Amino acid sequence: MGIVFAPLGLVLVFTAAITPQWREGRARLGIAAPGSLLRAGMKGQGMGVRSGSVEALLLLRSDGLWESCLQVEHSELKQCWPVSGPYQRDPRVRLAQGLVLTSLFLCGTGIILACIGFRCWTDIPLRGVAATGGLLVVISGLLSLTALGVYTHNVGRLGVAGPSQGASNPRFPHLRLHAAGSLYFGWLGSCLQVLGGSALLFSFKRPRRRTCLSFPELPVCCVCQSCPEITKISDTDVYEVSC
């Protein structure tokens, strides 16, 4: 369970970290300038914007930890750029970036230690090493959960200059931001990390071995479930008695 859940959680958290869909928002804008770049792009896409008229466009804005994107809905017009401005300088965004990077590093290190501790090519595992790897995986899951919680709690206020603007983006007054799909990948991956690391932590508890009554210091054979002293008994004749 631990050796499967931990890598799966790492992949999901990494996917959430590199995708720009941590929060999304839609805004309806009107195009009135005949020579605007957006109007020219719409003509290039063959969407048939009429000259001199006011057309409404639905823009989709998405932000991640390291990238932001702007796309015209139902078209191929999309532009992405590295995060910048007040959003990049927001201490909560910087905190989430640091926690996610630390979580990925700790989870990768924990998985390596768990693989070394299991030692599938030998009969005796290194339980302490495997359990230490599980502890690192649990810590990484808690760090990513903290980053996701901070970001989700402030999802509409990140990068906003003044408190009077609320959850509205200053460049797009009618843009309302809400949690997006990357957060759900992160939540699922973090929970899998905590579960997988907790399963690996059980390696600290060594299993109890059965011992022989006459020789308590000797373990019971794991194959034949017999005691070593049986092999020391001399051969005896066995008779079958029937009535």
PDB file of C-alpha atoms in Angstrom:
ATOM      1  CA  MET A   1       0.000   0.000   0.000  1.00  0.00           C
ATOM      2  CA  GLY A   2       2.744   2.440   0.919  1.00  0.00           C
ATOM      3  CA  ILE A   3       4.995   1.676  -2.030  1.00  0.00           C
ATOM      4  CA  VAL A   4       2.058   2.216  -4.435  1.00  0.00           C
ATOM      5  CA  PHE A   5       0.293   5.211  -2.879  1.00  0.00           C
ATOM      6  CA  ALA A   6       3.444   7.288  -2.316  1.00  0.00           C
ATOM      7  CA  PRO A   7       4.589   7.440  -5.985  1.00  0.00           C
ATOM      8  CA  LEU A   8       1.010   7.964  -7.147  1.00  0.00           C
ATOM      9  CA  GLY A   9       0.619  10.890  -4.771  1.00  0.00           C
ATOM     10  CA  LEU A  10       3.939  12.327  -5.969  1.00  0.00           C
ATOM     11  CA  VAL A  11       2.768  12.224  -9.594  1.00  0.00           C
ATOM     12  CA  LEU A  12      -0.536  13.920  -8.774  1.00  0.00           C
ATOM     13  CA  VAL A  13       1.071  16.700  -6.709  1.00  0.00           C
ATOM     14  CA  PHE A  14       3.682  17.273  -9.424  1.00  0.00           C
ATOM     15  CA  THR A  15       0.912  17.475 -12.040  1.00  0.00           C
ATOM     16  CA  ALA A  16      -0.928  20.029  -9.927  1.00  0.00           C
ATOM     17  CA  ALA A  17       2.244  22.060  -9.436  1.00  0.00           C
ATOM     18  CA  ILE A  18       3.069  22.463 -13.136  1.00  0.00           C
ATOM     19  CA  THR A  19      -0.448  23.125 -14.421  1.00  0.00           C
ATOM     20  CA  PRO A  20      -1.880  26.687 -14.402  1.00  0.00           C
ATOM     21  CA  GLN A  21      -5.414  25.787 -13.299  1.00  0.00           C
ATOM     22  CA  TRP A  22      -5.195  26.567  -9.599  1.00  0.00           C
ATOM     23  CA  ARG A  23      -7.889  29.206  -9.966  1.00  0.00           C
ATOM     24  CA  GLU A  24     -10.107  30.259 -12.853  1.00  0.00           C
ATOM     25  CA  GLY A  25     -12.430  33.087 -13.731  1.00  0.00           C
ATOM     26  CA  ARG A  26     -14.605  34.152 -16.653  1.00  0.00           C
ATOM     27  CA  ALA A  27     -15.242  37.697 -17.856  1.00  0.00           C
ATOM     28  CA  ARG A  28     -17.489  38.969 -20.629  1.00  0.00           C
ATOM     29  CA  LEU A  29     -15.899  41.819 -22.555  1.00  0.00           C
ATOM     30  CA  GLY A  30     -17.135  43.937 -25.435  1.00  0.00           C
ATOM     31  CA  ILE A  31     -15.073  44.662 -28.537  1.00  0.00           C
ATOM     32  CA  ALA A  32     -15.763  48.093 -29.992  1.00  0.00           C
ATOM     33  CA  ALA A  33     -12.468  49.075 -31.639  1.00  0.00           C
ATOM     34  CA  PRO A  34     -12.362  47.948 -35.300  1.00  0.00           C
ATOM     35  CA  GLY A  35      -8.563  47.834 -35.360  1.00  0.00           C
ATOM     36  CA  SER A  36      -7.909  46.082 -32.061  1.00  0.00           C
ATOM     37  CA  LEU A  37      -5.504  43.167 -31.901  1.00  0.00           C
ATOM     38  CA  LEU A  38      -8.131  40.889 -30.402  1.00  0.00           C
ATOM     39  CA  ARG A  39     -10.543  41.722 -33.231  1.00  0.00           C
ATOM     40  CA  ALA A  40      -7.798  41.025 -35.767  1.00  0.00           C
ATOM     41  CA  GLY A  41      -7.100  37.701 -34.116  1.00  0.00           C
ATOM     42  CA  MET A  42     -10.779  36.814 -34.216  1.00  0.00           C
ATOM     43  CA  LYS A  43     -10.872  37.590 -37.930  1.00  0.00           C
ATOM     44  CA  GLY A  44      -7.808  35.415 -38.426  1.00  0.00           C
ATOM     45  CA  GLN A  45      -9.665  32.551 -36.763  1.00  0.00           C
ATOM     46  CA  GLY A  46     -12.605  33.075 -39.136  1.00  0.00           C
ATOM     47  CA  MET A  47     -15.123  33.976 -36.443  1.00  0.00           C
ATOM     48  CA  GLY A  48     -16.664  36.749 -38.518  1.00  0.00           C
ATOM     49  CA  VAL A  49     -16.694  39.776 -36.208  1.00  0.00           C
ATOM     50  CA  ARG A  50     -18.702  42.565 -37.816  1.00  0.00           C
ATOM     51  CA  SER A  51     -16.958  45.926 -38.273  1.00  0.00           C
ATOM     52  CA  GLY A  52     -18.291  48.803 -36.203  1.00  0.00           C
ATOM     53  CA  SER A  53     -20.375  46.597 -33.945  1.00  0.00           C
ATOM     54  CA  VAL A  54     -19.952  45.715 -30.313  1.00  0.00           C
ATOM     55  CA  GLU A  55     -19.389  42.005 -29.801  1.00  0.00           C
ATOM     56  CA  ALA A  56     -19.243  40.197 -26.447  1.00  0.00           C
ATOM     57  CA  LEU A  57     -16.359  37.822 -25.820  1.00  0.00           C
ATOM     58  CA  LEU A  58     -16.088  35.372 -22.963  1.00  0.00           C
ATOM     59  CA  LEU A  59     -12.518  35.315 -21.623  1.00  0.00           C
ATOM     60  CA  LEU A  60     -11.202  32.512 -19.439  1.00  0.00           C
ATOM     61  CA  ARG A  61      -8.399  33.505 -17.057  1.00  0.00           C
ATOM     62  CA  SER A  62      -6.469  30.863 -15.131  1.00  0.00           C
ATOM     63  CA  ASP A  63      -3.578  31.178 -12.684  1.00  0.00           C
ATOM     64  CA  GLY A  64      -1.161  28.615 -11.321  1.00  0.00           C
ATOM     65  CA  LEU A  65       1.884  28.737  -9.112  1.00  0.00           C
ATOM     66  CA  TRP A  66       4.277  29.562 -11.936  1.00  0.00           C
ATOM     67  CA  GLU A  67       2.126  30.326 -14.977  1.00  0.00           C
ATOM     68  CA  SER A  68      -0.994  32.296 -15.936  1.00  0.00           C
ATOM     69  CA  CYS A  69      -3.100  31.887 -19.060  1.00  0.00           C
ATOM     70  CA  LEU A  70      -5.790  33.855 -20.882  1.00  0.00           C
ATOM     71  CA  GLN A  71      -8.019  32.191 -23.459  1.00  0.00           C
ATOM     72  CA  VAL A  72     -11.013  33.187 -25.549  1.00  0.00           C
ATOM     73  CA  GLU A  73     -13.631  30.537 -24.899  1.00  0.00           C
ATOM     74  CA  HIS A  74     -14.663  28.346 -27.859  1.00  0.00           C
ATOM     75  CA  SER A  75     -11.590  29.380 -29.860  1.00  0.00           C
ATOM     76  CA  GLU A  76      -7.904  28.585 -30.200  1.00  0.00           C
ATOM     77  CA  LEU A  77      -6.784  32.013 -29.029  1.00  0.00           C
ATOM     78  CA  LYS A  78      -4.731  31.358 -25.900  1.00  0.00           C
ATOM     79  CA  GLN A  79      -1.727  33.058 -24.347  1.00  0.00           C
ATOM     80  CA  CYS A  80       0.297  31.969 -21.320  1.00  0.00           C
ATOM     81  CA  TRP A  81       3.041  33.805 -19.448  1.00  0.00           C
ATOM     82  CA  PRO A  82       5.043  33.399 -16.212  1.00  0.00           C
ATOM     83  CA  VAL A  83       3.318  34.805 -13.155  1.00  0.00           C
ATOM     84  CA  SER A  84       4.220  38.424 -12.510  1.00  0.00           C
ATOM     85  CA  GLY A  85       3.050  41.556 -10.764  1.00  0.00           C
ATOM     86  CA  PRO A  86       1.168  41.598  -7.450  1.00  0.00           C
ATOM     87  CA  TYR A  87       0.181  37.943  -7.835  1.00  0.00           C
ATOM     88  CA  GLN A  88       3.812  36.829  -8.022  1.00  0.00           C
ATOM     89  CA  ARG A  89       4.813  39.035  -5.079  1.00  0.00           C
ATOM     90  CA  ASP A  90       1.938  37.870  -2.894  1.00  0.00           C
ATOM     91  CA  PRO A  91       3.452  36.197   0.213  1.00  0.00           C
ATOM     92  CA  ARG A  92       0.758  33.516   0.198  1.00  0.00           C
ATOM     93  CA  VAL A  93       1.642  32.506  -3.361  1.00  0.00           C
ATOM     94  CA  ARG A  94       5.334  32.422  -2.446  1.00  0.00           C
ATOM     95  CA  LEU A  95       4.507  30.309   0.608  1.00  0.00           C
ATOM     96  CA  ALA A  96       2.554  27.837  -1.516  1.00  0.00           C
ATOM     97  CA  GLN A  97       5.424  27.624  -4.016  1.00  0.00           C
ATOM     98  CA  GLY A  98       7.976  26.893  -1.301  1.00  0.00           C
ATOM     99  CA  LEU A  99       5.801  24.312   0.429  1.00  0.00           C
ATOM    100  CA  VAL A 100       5.027  22.461  -2.796  1.00  0.00           C
ATOM    101  CA  LEU A 101       8.683  22.331  -3.854  1.00  0.00           C
ATOM    102  CA  THR A 102       9.709  21.085  -0.400  1.00  0.00           C
ATOM    103  CA  SER A 103       6.914  18.513  -0.476  1.00  0.00           C
ATOM    104  CA  LEU A 104       8.057  17.144  -3.846  1.00  0.00           C
ATOM    105  CA  PHE A 105      11.665  16.866  -2.662  1.00  0.00           C
ATOM    106  CA  LEU A 106      10.752  15.115   0.604  1.00  0.00           C
ATOM    107  CA  CYS A 107       8.362  12.719  -1.092  1.00  0.00           C
ATOM    108  CA  GLY A 108      10.961  11.715  -3.695  1.00  0.00           C
ATOM    109  CA  THR A 109      13.564  11.158  -0.970  1.00  0.00           C
ATOM    110  CA  GLY A 110      11.091   9.137   1.083  1.00  0.00           C
ATOM    111  CA  ILE A 111      10.235   6.886  -1.858  1.00  0.00           C
ATOM    112  CA  ILE A 112      13.937   6.193  -2.477  1.00  0.00           C
ATOM    113  CA  LEU A 113      14.466   5.290   1.197  1.00  0.00           C
ATOM    114  CA  ALA A 114      11.374   3.071   1.162  1.00  0.00           C
ATOM    115  CA  CYS A 115      12.652   1.168  -1.883  1.00  0.00           C
ATOM    116  CA  ILE A 116      16.044   0.699  -0.230  1.00  0.00           C
ATOM    117  CA  GLY A 117      14.401  -0.447   2.999  1.00  0.00           C
ATOM    118  CA  PHE A 118      12.151  -2.987   1.326  1.00  0.00           C
ATOM    119  CA  ARG A 119      15.060  -4.778  -0.352  1.00  0.00           C
ATOM    120  CA  CYS A 120      12.818  -7.107  -2.334  1.00  0.00           C
ATOM    121  CA  TRP A 121      15.906  -9.024  -3.499  1.00  0.00           C
ATOM    122  CA  THR A 122      16.662 -10.201   0.072  1.00  0.00           C
ATOM    123  CA  ASP A 123      14.724 -12.030   2.760  1.00  0.00           C
ATOM    124  CA  ILE A 124      15.279  -9.496   5.551  1.00  0.00           C
ATOM    125  CA  PRO A 125      14.126  -5.883   4.931  1.00  0.00           C
ATOM    126  CA  LEU A 126      15.604  -2.789   6.541  1.00  0.00           C
ATOM    127  CA  ARG A 127      12.526  -1.816   8.495  1.00  0.00           C
ATOM    128  CA  GLY A 128      13.975   1.334  10.018  1.00  0.00           C
ATOM    129  CA  VAL A 129      15.001   2.723   6.627  1.00  0.00           C
ATOM    130  CA  ALA A 130      11.598   1.964   5.096  1.00  0.00           C
ATOM    131  CA  ALA A 131       9.781   3.553   8.032  1.00  0.00           C
ATOM    132  CA  THR A 132      11.988   6.665   7.816  1.00  0.00           C
ATOM    133  CA  GLY A 133      11.021   6.976   4.175  1.00  0.00           C
ATOM    134  CA  GLY A 134       7.374   6.698   5.188  1.00  0.00           C
ATOM    135  CA  LEU A 135       7.840   9.486   7.720  1.00  0.00           C
ATOM    136  CA  LEU A 136       9.240  11.752   5.014  1.00  0.00           C
ATOM    137  CA  VAL A 137       6.302  10.918   2.748  1.00  0.00           C
ATOM    138  CA  VAL A 138       3.832  11.797   5.506  1.00  0.00           C
ATOM    139  CA  ILE A 139       5.584  15.124   6.125  1.00  0.00           C
ATOM    140  CA  SER A 140       5.533  15.891   2.390  1.00  0.00           C
ATOM    141  CA  GLY A 141       1.811  15.195   2.247  1.00  0.00           C
ATOM    142  CA  LEU A 142       1.159  17.500   5.190  1.00  0.00           C
ATOM    143  CA  LEU A 143       3.225  20.272   3.581  1.00  0.00           C
ATOM    144  CA  SER A 144       1.318  20.053   0.307  1.00  0.00           C
ATOM    145  CA  LEU A 145      -1.981  20.007   2.200  1.00  0.00           C
ATOM    146  CA  THR A 146      -0.912  23.180   4.004  1.00  0.00           C
ATOM    147  CA  ALA A 147      -0.018  24.867   0.704  1.00  0.00           C
ATOM    148  CA  LEU A 148      -3.343  23.864  -0.843  1.00  0.00           C
ATOM    149  CA  GLY A 149      -5.272  25.030   2.215  1.00  0.00           C
ATOM    150  CA  VAL A 150      -3.610  28.462   2.238  1.00  0.00           C
ATOM    151  CA  TYR A 151      -4.167  28.936  -1.485  1.00  0.00           C
ATOM    152  CA  THR A 152      -7.785  27.736  -1.427  1.00  0.00           C
ATOM    153  CA  HIS A 153      -8.670  29.923   1.556  1.00  0.00           C
ATOM    154  CA  ASN A 154      -7.324  33.035  -0.217  1.00  0.00           C
ATOM    155  CA  VAL A 155      -8.074  32.038  -3.803  1.00  0.00           C
ATOM    156  CA  GLY A 156     -10.012  35.216  -4.637  1.00  0.00           C
ATOM    157  CA  ARG A 157      -7.704  37.623  -2.807  1.00  0.00           C
ATOM    158  CA  LEU A 158      -4.308  36.583  -4.168  1.00  0.00           C
ATOM    159  CA  GLY A 159      -2.633  39.412  -6.049  1.00  0.00           C
ATOM    160  CA  VAL A 160      -5.364  41.948  -5.313  1.00  0.00           C
ATOM    161  CA  ALA A 161      -3.888  45.345  -4.442  1.00  0.00           C
ATOM    162  CA  GLY A 162      -6.641  46.727  -2.223  1.00  0.00           C
ATOM    163  CA  PRO A 163      -9.133  45.089   0.124  1.00  0.00           C
ATOM    164  CA  SER A 164     -11.982  47.146  -1.358  1.00  0.00           C
ATOM    165  CA  GLN A 165     -11.687  45.240  -4.646  1.00  0.00           C
ATOM    166  CA  GLY A 166     -12.709  41.997  -3.013  1.00  0.00           C
ATOM    167  CA  ALA A 167     -12.460  38.981  -5.267  1.00  0.00           C
ATOM    168  CA  SER A 168     -12.515  41.017  -8.478  1.00  0.00           C
ATOM    169  CA  ASN A 169      -9.467  41.236 -10.661  1.00  0.00           C
ATOM    170  CA  PRO A 170      -8.392  44.895 -11.065  1.00  0.00           C
ATOM    171  CA  ARG A 171      -7.734  44.474 -14.792  1.00  0.00           C
ATOM    172  CA  PHE A 172     -11.031  42.664 -15.406  1.00  0.00           C
ATOM    173  CA  PRO A 173     -13.676  44.174 -13.109  1.00  0.00           C
ATOM    174  CA  HIS A 174     -16.263  41.456 -13.788  1.00  0.00           C
ATOM    175  CA  LEU A 175     -13.846  38.548 -13.321  1.00  0.00           C
ATOM    176  CA  ARG A 176     -14.685  36.301 -10.374  1.00  0.00           C
ATOM    177  CA  LEU A 177     -12.014  33.774  -9.489  1.00  0.00           C
ATOM    178  CA  HIS A 178     -12.701  30.357  -7.995  1.00  0.00           C
ATOM    179  CA  ALA A 179     -10.832  27.114  -7.348  1.00  0.00           C
ATOM    180  CA  ALA A 180      -9.965  25.081 -10.444  1.00  0.00           C
ATOM    181  CA  GLY A 181      -8.992  21.539 -11.393  1.00  0.00           C
ATOM    182  CA  SER A 182      -5.327  21.563 -10.399  1.00  0.00           C
ATOM    183  CA  LEU A 183      -6.305  22.006  -6.760  1.00  0.00           C
ATOM    184  CA  TYR A 184      -8.299  18.781  -6.847  1.00  0.00           C
ATOM    185  CA  PHE A 185      -5.300  16.892  -8.238  1.00  0.00           C
ATOM    186  CA  GLY A 186      -3.230  18.335  -5.415  1.00  0.00           C
ATOM    187  CA  TRP A 187      -5.750  17.415  -2.728  1.00  0.00           C
ATOM    188  CA  LEU A 188      -5.991  13.830  -3.990  1.00  0.00           C
ATOM    189  CA  GLY A 189      -2.234  13.435  -4.310  1.00  0.00           C
ATOM    190  CA  SER A 190      -1.597  14.851  -0.844  1.00  0.00           C
ATOM    191  CA  CYS A 191      -4.100  12.474   0.751  1.00  0.00           C
ATOM    192  CA  LEU A 192      -2.476   9.532  -1.040  1.00  0.00           C
ATOM    193  CA  GLN A 193       0.913  10.639   0.255  1.00  0.00           C
ATOM    194  CA  VAL A 194      -0.345  10.735   3.831  1.00  0.00           C
ATOM    195  CA  LEU A 195      -1.984   7.307   3.491  1.00  0.00           C
ATOM    196  CA  GLY A 196       1.035   5.736   1.795  1.00  0.00           C
ATOM    197  CA  GLY A 197       3.482   7.219   4.283  1.00  0.00           C
ATOM    198  CA  SER A 198       1.337   6.068   7.205  1.00  0.00           C
ATOM    199  CA  ALA A 199       1.358   2.525   5.824  1.00  0.00           C
ATOM    200  CA  LEU A 200       5.146   2.629   5.553  1.00  0.00           C
ATOM    201  CA  LEU A 201       5.386   3.832   9.147  1.00  0.00           C
ATOM    202  CA  PHE A 202       4.118   0.434  10.315  1.00  0.00           C
ATOM    203  CA  SER A 203       7.552  -0.898   9.351  1.00  0.00           C
ATOM    204  CA  PHE A 204       8.842   0.421  12.682  1.00  0.00           C
ATOM    205  CA  LYS A 205       6.874  -2.319  14.430  1.00  0.00           C
ATOM    206  CA  ARG A 206       8.716  -5.587  14.051  1.00  0.00           C
ATOM    207  CA  PRO A 207       6.529  -8.716  13.767  1.00  0.00           C
ATOM    208  CA  ARG A 208       6.557 -11.138  16.687  1.00  0.00           C
ATOM    209  CA  ARG A 209       8.175 -14.499  15.995  1.00  0.00           C
ATOM    210  CA  ARG A 210       6.942 -17.774  17.440  1.00  0.00           C
ATOM    211  CA  THR A 211       9.496 -19.572  19.611  1.00  0.00           C
ATOM    212  CA  CYS A 212       9.845 -23.140  20.738  1.00  0.00           C
ATOM    213  CA  LEU A 213       8.887 -24.013  24.282  1.00  0.00           C
ATOM    214  CA  SER A 214      12.020 -25.995  25.029  1.00  0.00           C
ATOM    215  CA  PHE A 215      14.341 -23.514  23.261  1.00  0.00           C
ATOM    216  CA  PRO A 216      12.846 -20.004  23.672  1.00  0.00           C
ATOM    217  CA  GLU A 217      15.877 -18.427  22.018  1.00  0.00           C
ATOM    218  CA  LEU A 218      15.243 -20.274  18.741  1.00  0.00           C
ATOM    219  CA  PRO A 219      12.520 -19.164  16.323  1.00  0.00           C
ATOM    220  CA  VAL A 220      10.035 -21.516  14.755  1.00  0.00           C
ATOM    221  CA  CYS A 221      10.873 -22.526  11.197  1.00  0.00           C
ATOM    222  CA  CYS A 222       8.813 -20.320   8.869  1.00  0.00           C
ATOM    223  CA  VAL A 223       8.516 -23.092   6.272  1.00  0.00           C
ATOM    224  CA  CYS A 224       7.645 -26.240   8.186  1.00  0.00           C
ATOM    225  CA  GLN A 225       6.322 -24.503  11.341  1.00  0.00           C
ATOM    226  CA  SER A 226       8.343 -26.944  13.467  1.00  0.00           C
ATOM    227  CA  CYS A 227      10.954 -26.583  16.200  1.00  0.00           C
ATOM    228  CA  PRO A 228      14.640 -27.282  15.678  1.00  0.00           C
ATOM    229  CA  GLU A 229      14.771 -29.852  18.509  1.00  0.00           C
ATOM    230  CA  ILE A 230      12.496 -32.169  16.557  1.00  0.00           C
ATOM    231  CA  THR A 231      15.296 -32.835  14.123  1.00  0.00           C
ATOM    232  CA  LYS A 232      17.514 -33.994  17.022  1.00  0.00           C
ATOM    233  CA  ILE A 233      15.141 -36.837  18.049  1.00  0.00           C
ATOM    234  CA  SER A 234      16.386 -40.243  16.920  1.00  0.00           C
ATOM    235  CA  ASP A 235      14.331 -42.246  14.498  1.00  0.00           C
ATOM    236  CA  THR A 236      11.732 -44.460  16.210  1.00  0.00           C
ATOM    237  CA  ASP A 237       9.594 -47.269  14.932  1.00  0.00           C
ATOM    238  CA  VAL A 238       5.952 -46.405  14.374  1.00  0.00           C
ATOM    239  CA  TYR A 239       3.312 -49.137  14.692  1.00  0.00           C
ATOM    240  CA  GLU A 240      -0.220 -48.964  13.480  1.00  0.00           C
ATOM    241  CA  VAL A 241      -2.771 -50.314  15.917  1.00  0.00           C
ATOM    242  CA  SER A 242      -6.248 -51.143  14.758  1.00  0.00           C
ATOM    243  CA  CYS A 243      -9.203 -52.667  16.617  1.00  0.00           C
TER     244      CYS A 243
END
